[in-house]
Structure formats: structure tokens, C-alpha cells
């Protein structure tokens, strides 16, 4: 792929992101204490994926792209509400894991349900062909974003080994 094509793809992607953000702002009513663009929402969403195996605070700060101090403040706020819990490693008390609680998962599900309802409202005006294109595009983008996340995770682990 030529450099110019990469630039065009990047610009088109950024245009998409701005358009998407505007669509969400037009349709989503922020009724929850966590806005969809907040770290609290992102943290609960990411922790839900980690439900089977809790993640260390250090690993999660790296994954979220925030400092350990910022994560600690977020965890304190979410723990106070009962949405997350800290789990200390029995062999190494300095190693702390975090996980989403049942209450946190239920709260997240409520927030996601509200968002789904608003997205449905946003796409009601689309015809079936547009809805099909949107669905296919979203699936492809999600797959690509997961691949990028895996690549970033691998790169971080390799860097940590050095």
C-alpha cells in the first residue's frame, strides 16, 4: 500500500470517528453517572471482558492508557459504589488484581441497554441496504480493532521482557 493511500485511509477513518462521535452526541442522552466517553465506563466495559481472570492494576493501567495513580483513583470511586473489587495476591500482597462485581456488571448492562436503544433510534431512518452495510462494516472494524489490541498487547509484553 502506498504512503498516500495510508494517509487517505487515516483521514477517512478520522472523519468516520468524528461523524460517529457527533451521531452519538445527537442521540445518546447521558442519564448515568458515567458518560460513555468516561474512563469509568471504559473501565467497567474492559473489566467485563476480563471477568474470568482478574487483571493486575499495573496491566490494566497499561491497557487503559492511564497512569497507575489515575487508575487507583478510578478504582477507589468504582469500588466505593460496589462496581469493582480489589483482590490481593496471597503470595505477594503488593500485587493487586481488580475485577468487576456482579453489581458492576448489572450497572454496565443497564448502561449498554440504554445505549443500544439510542443507537436503534439513530439507525431507524436507514433503509435495509444501509443497515446491512453498517452491520458488515461494524463487524469488520471490530475484528480489526481486536487484532490491533492483540498486537499492542504482544508488543507491550515483548518490551517488558527486554
mmCIF file of C-alpha atoms in Angstrom:
data_model
loop_
_atom_site.group_PDB
_atom_site.id
_atom_site.type_symbol
_atom_site.label_atom_id
_atom_site.label_comp_id
_atom_site.label_asym_id
_atom_site.label_seq_id
_atom_site.Cartn_x
_atom_site.Cartn_y
_atom_site.Cartn_z
ATOM 1 C CA UNK A 1 0.000 0.000 0.000
ATOM 2 C CA UNK A 2 1.392 3.413 -0.877
ATOM 3 C CA UNK A 3 2.033 6.068 1.707
ATOM 4 C CA UNK A 4 -0.611 8.301 0.134
ATOM 5 C CA UNK A 5 -3.209 5.558 0.448
ATOM 6 C CA UNK A 6 -2.353 5.176 4.136
ATOM 7 C CA UNK A 7 -2.831 8.922 4.590
ATOM 8 C CA UNK A 8 -6.197 8.787 2.836
ATOM 9 C CA UNK A 9 -7.278 5.798 4.909
ATOM 10 C CA UNK A 10 -6.219 7.587 8.090
ATOM 11 C CA UNK A 11 -8.106 10.745 7.122
ATOM 12 C CA UNK A 12 -11.209 8.776 6.151
ATOM 13 C CA UNK A 13 -11.041 6.888 9.430
ATOM 14 C CA UNK A 14 -10.719 10.113 11.421
ATOM 15 C CA UNK A 15 -13.666 11.573 9.503
ATOM 16 C CA UNK A 16 -15.643 8.456 10.411
ATOM 17 C CA UNK A 17 -14.686 8.816 14.076
ATOM 18 C CA UNK A 18 -15.798 12.472 14.165
ATOM 19 C CA UNK A 19 -19.062 11.609 12.396
ATOM 20 C CA UNK A 20 -19.651 8.704 14.786
ATOM 21 C CA UNK A 21 -18.941 10.881 17.812
ATOM 22 C CA UNK A 22 -21.384 13.506 16.510
ATOM 23 C CA UNK A 23 -24.045 10.834 15.913
ATOM 24 C CA UNK A 24 -23.666 9.522 19.446
ATOM 25 C CA UNK A 25 -23.804 13.038 20.905
ATOM 26 C CA UNK A 26 -27.003 13.730 18.939
ATOM 27 C CA UNK A 27 -28.760 10.572 20.065
ATOM 28 C CA UNK A 28 -27.390 9.414 23.396
ATOM 29 C CA UNK A 29 -28.811 11.019 26.487
ATOM 30 C CA UNK A 30 -26.264 10.674 29.260
ATOM 31 C CA UNK A 31 -28.500 9.553 32.110
ATOM 32 C CA UNK A 32 -25.901 7.542 34.010
ATOM 33 C CA UNK A 33 -23.281 8.739 36.427
ATOM 34 C CA UNK A 34 -20.649 7.552 33.910
ATOM 35 C CA UNK A 35 -20.667 9.039 30.475
ATOM 36 C CA UNK A 36 -19.934 6.656 27.626
ATOM 37 C CA UNK A 37 -16.744 8.546 26.899
ATOM 38 C CA UNK A 38 -15.537 8.382 30.512
ATOM 39 C CA UNK A 39 -12.771 6.213 31.903
ATOM 40 C CA UNK A 40 -15.274 4.742 34.394
ATOM 41 C CA UNK A 41 -17.465 3.407 31.596
ATOM 42 C CA UNK A 42 -14.459 2.167 29.613
ATOM 43 C CA UNK A 43 -13.034 0.510 32.684
ATOM 44 C CA UNK A 44 -16.226 -1.376 33.520
ATOM 45 C CA UNK A 45 -16.583 -2.435 29.885
ATOM 46 C CA UNK A 46 -12.993 -3.691 29.695
ATOM 47 C CA UNK A 47 -13.216 -5.454 33.069
ATOM 48 C CA UNK A 48 -16.307 -7.314 31.925
ATOM 49 C CA UNK A 49 -14.135 -8.964 29.265
ATOM 50 C CA UNK A 50 -11.605 -9.881 31.983
ATOM 51 C CA UNK A 51 -14.290 -11.411 34.211
ATOM 52 C CA UNK A 52 -12.931 -14.962 34.093
ATOM 53 C CA UNK A 53 -9.424 -13.904 35.055
ATOM 54 C CA UNK A 54 -8.845 -10.695 37.036
ATOM 55 C CA UNK A 55 -6.102 -8.388 35.799
ATOM 56 C CA UNK A 56 -3.410 -6.649 37.816
ATOM 57 C CA UNK A 57 -3.698 -2.931 38.408
ATOM 58 C CA UNK A 58 -0.410 -2.380 36.542
ATOM 59 C CA UNK A 59 -1.504 -4.379 33.496
ATOM 60 C CA UNK A 60 -4.891 -2.678 33.455
ATOM 61 C CA UNK A 61 -3.395 0.833 33.705
ATOM 62 C CA UNK A 62 -1.252 -0.006 30.676
ATOM 63 C CA UNK A 63 -4.259 -1.403 28.813
ATOM 64 C CA UNK A 64 -6.364 1.675 29.604
ATOM 65 C CA UNK A 65 -3.535 4.038 28.677
ATOM 66 C CA UNK A 66 -3.607 5.833 32.029
ATOM 67 C CA UNK A 67 -1.192 6.138 34.934
ATOM 68 C CA UNK A 68 -1.363 3.853 37.958
ATOM 69 C CA UNK A 69 -2.320 6.883 40.048
ATOM 70 C CA UNK A 70 -5.261 7.686 37.748
ATOM 71 C CA UNK A 71 -6.350 4.049 37.835
ATOM 72 C CA UNK A 72 -6.143 3.963 41.626
ATOM 73 C CA UNK A 73 -8.466 6.972 41.861
ATOM 74 C CA UNK A 74 -10.899 5.369 39.398
ATOM 75 C CA UNK A 75 -10.816 2.056 41.230
ATOM 76 C CA UNK A 76 -11.423 3.852 44.541
ATOM 77 C CA UNK A 77 -14.515 5.575 43.074
ATOM 78 C CA UNK A 78 -15.854 2.408 41.450
ATOM 79 C CA UNK A 79 -15.090 0.261 44.483
ATOM 80 C CA UNK A 80 -16.975 2.727 46.704
ATOM 81 C CA UNK A 81 -20.040 2.176 44.510
ATOM 82 C CA UNK A 82 -19.556 -1.601 44.645
ATOM 83 C CA UNK A 83 -18.825 -1.903 40.905
ATOM 84 C CA UNK A 84 -15.286 -3.311 41.188
ATOM 85 C CA UNK A 85 -13.249 -5.163 43.773
ATOM 86 C CA UNK A 86 -9.572 -5.422 44.594
ATOM 87 C CA UNK A 87 -8.086 -8.862 45.162
ATOM 88 C CA UNK A 88 -4.663 -9.103 46.799
ATOM 89 C CA UNK A 89 -2.323 -11.865 45.688
ATOM 90 C CA UNK A 90 -1.894 -14.221 48.648
ATOM 91 C CA UNK A 91 1.813 -14.783 47.948
ATOM 92 C CA UNK A 92 2.657 -11.173 47.054
ATOM 93 C CA UNK A 93 0.388 -8.680 48.804
ATOM 94 C CA UNK A 94 1.828 -5.844 46.695
ATOM 95 C CA UNK A 95 0.283 -7.406 43.600
ATOM 96 C CA UNK A 96 -3.343 -6.284 43.372
ATOM 97 C CA UNK A 97 -5.906 -7.573 40.908
ATOM 98 C CA UNK A 98 -9.162 -5.874 40.026
ATOM 99 C CA UNK A 99 -12.371 -7.348 38.751
ATOM 100 C CA UNK A 100 -15.899 -6.215 38.067
ATOM 101 C CA UNK A 101 -18.513 -7.200 40.642
ATOM 102 C CA UNK A 102 -21.986 -8.546 39.948
ATOM 103 C CA UNK A 103 -23.396 -5.099 40.786
ATOM 104 C CA UNK A 104 -20.901 -3.502 38.380
ATOM 105 C CA UNK A 105 -21.851 -5.949 35.617
ATOM 106 C CA UNK A 106 -25.552 -5.234 36.167
ATOM 107 C CA UNK A 107 -24.920 -1.471 36.100
ATOM 108 C CA UNK A 108 -22.915 -1.832 32.885
ATOM 109 C CA UNK A 109 -25.690 -3.921 31.316
ATOM 110 C CA UNK A 110 -28.192 -1.171 32.161
ATOM 111 C CA UNK A 111 -25.939 1.449 30.581
ATOM 112 C CA UNK A 112 -25.395 -0.698 27.478
ATOM 113 C CA UNK A 113 -29.140 -1.323 27.172
ATOM 114 C CA UNK A 114 -29.756 2.418 27.157
ATOM 115 C CA UNK A 115 -27.068 2.874 24.525
ATOM 116 C CA UNK A 116 -28.480 0.103 22.326
ATOM 117 C CA UNK A 117 -31.890 1.761 22.496
ATOM 118 C CA UNK A 118 -30.396 5.095 21.404
ATOM 119 C CA UNK A 119 -28.396 3.512 18.560
ATOM 120 C CA UNK A 120 -31.590 1.828 17.336
ATOM 121 C CA UNK A 121 -33.223 5.255 17.280
ATOM 122 C CA UNK A 122 -30.263 6.597 15.308
ATOM 123 C CA UNK A 123 -30.465 3.930 12.592
ATOM 124 C CA UNK A 124 -34.261 3.767 12.285
ATOM 125 C CA UNK A 125 -34.111 6.089 9.282
ATOM 126 C CA UNK A 126 -31.724 3.836 7.385
ATOM 127 C CA UNK A 127 -33.058 1.525 4.695
ATOM 128 C CA UNK A 128 -32.305 -2.224 4.808
ATOM 129 C CA UNK A 129 -29.372 -1.924 2.396
ATOM 130 C CA UNK A 130 -27.780 0.792 4.565
ATOM 131 C CA UNK A 131 -28.365 -1.270 7.708
ATOM 132 C CA UNK A 132 -26.710 -4.282 6.072
ATOM 133 C CA UNK A 133 -23.684 -2.199 5.023
ATOM 134 C CA UNK A 134 -23.448 -0.704 8.503
ATOM 135 C CA UNK A 135 -23.626 -4.120 10.162
ATOM 136 C CA UNK A 136 -20.962 -5.591 7.896
ATOM 137 C CA UNK A 137 -18.691 -2.562 8.325
ATOM 138 C CA UNK A 138 -19.016 -2.590 12.107
ATOM 139 C CA UNK A 139 -18.140 -6.296 12.229
ATOM 140 C CA UNK A 140 -15.058 -5.759 10.067
ATOM 141 C CA UNK A 141 -13.932 -2.745 12.130
ATOM 142 C CA UNK A 142 -14.428 -4.630 15.395
ATOM 143 C CA UNK A 143 -12.333 -7.509 14.107
ATOM 144 C CA UNK A 144 -9.587 -5.108 13.029
ATOM 145 C CA UNK A 145 -9.644 -3.286 16.388
ATOM 146 C CA UNK A 146 -9.363 -6.597 18.274
ATOM 147 C CA UNK A 147 -6.378 -7.508 16.097
ATOM 148 C CA UNK A 148 -4.777 -4.144 16.878
ATOM 149 C CA UNK A 149 -5.394 -4.676 20.617
ATOM 150 C CA UNK A 150 -3.739 -8.097 20.422
ATOM 151 C CA UNK A 151 -0.764 -6.637 18.532
ATOM 152 C CA UNK A 152 -0.377 -3.859 21.111
ATOM 153 C CA UNK A 153 -0.573 -6.375 23.949
ATOM 154 C CA UNK A 154 2.078 -8.576 22.325
ATOM 155 C CA UNK A 155 4.330 -5.563 21.723
ATOM 156 C CA UNK A 156 3.982 -4.490 25.381
ATOM 157 C CA UNK A 157 4.850 -7.980 26.610
ATOM 158 C CA UNK A 158 7.903 -8.123 24.339
ATOM 159 C CA UNK A 159 9.011 -4.702 25.546
ATOM 160 C CA UNK A 160 8.571 -5.806 29.182
ATOM 161 C CA UNK A 161 10.797 -8.852 28.532
ATOM 162 C CA UNK A 162 13.643 -6.657 27.255
#
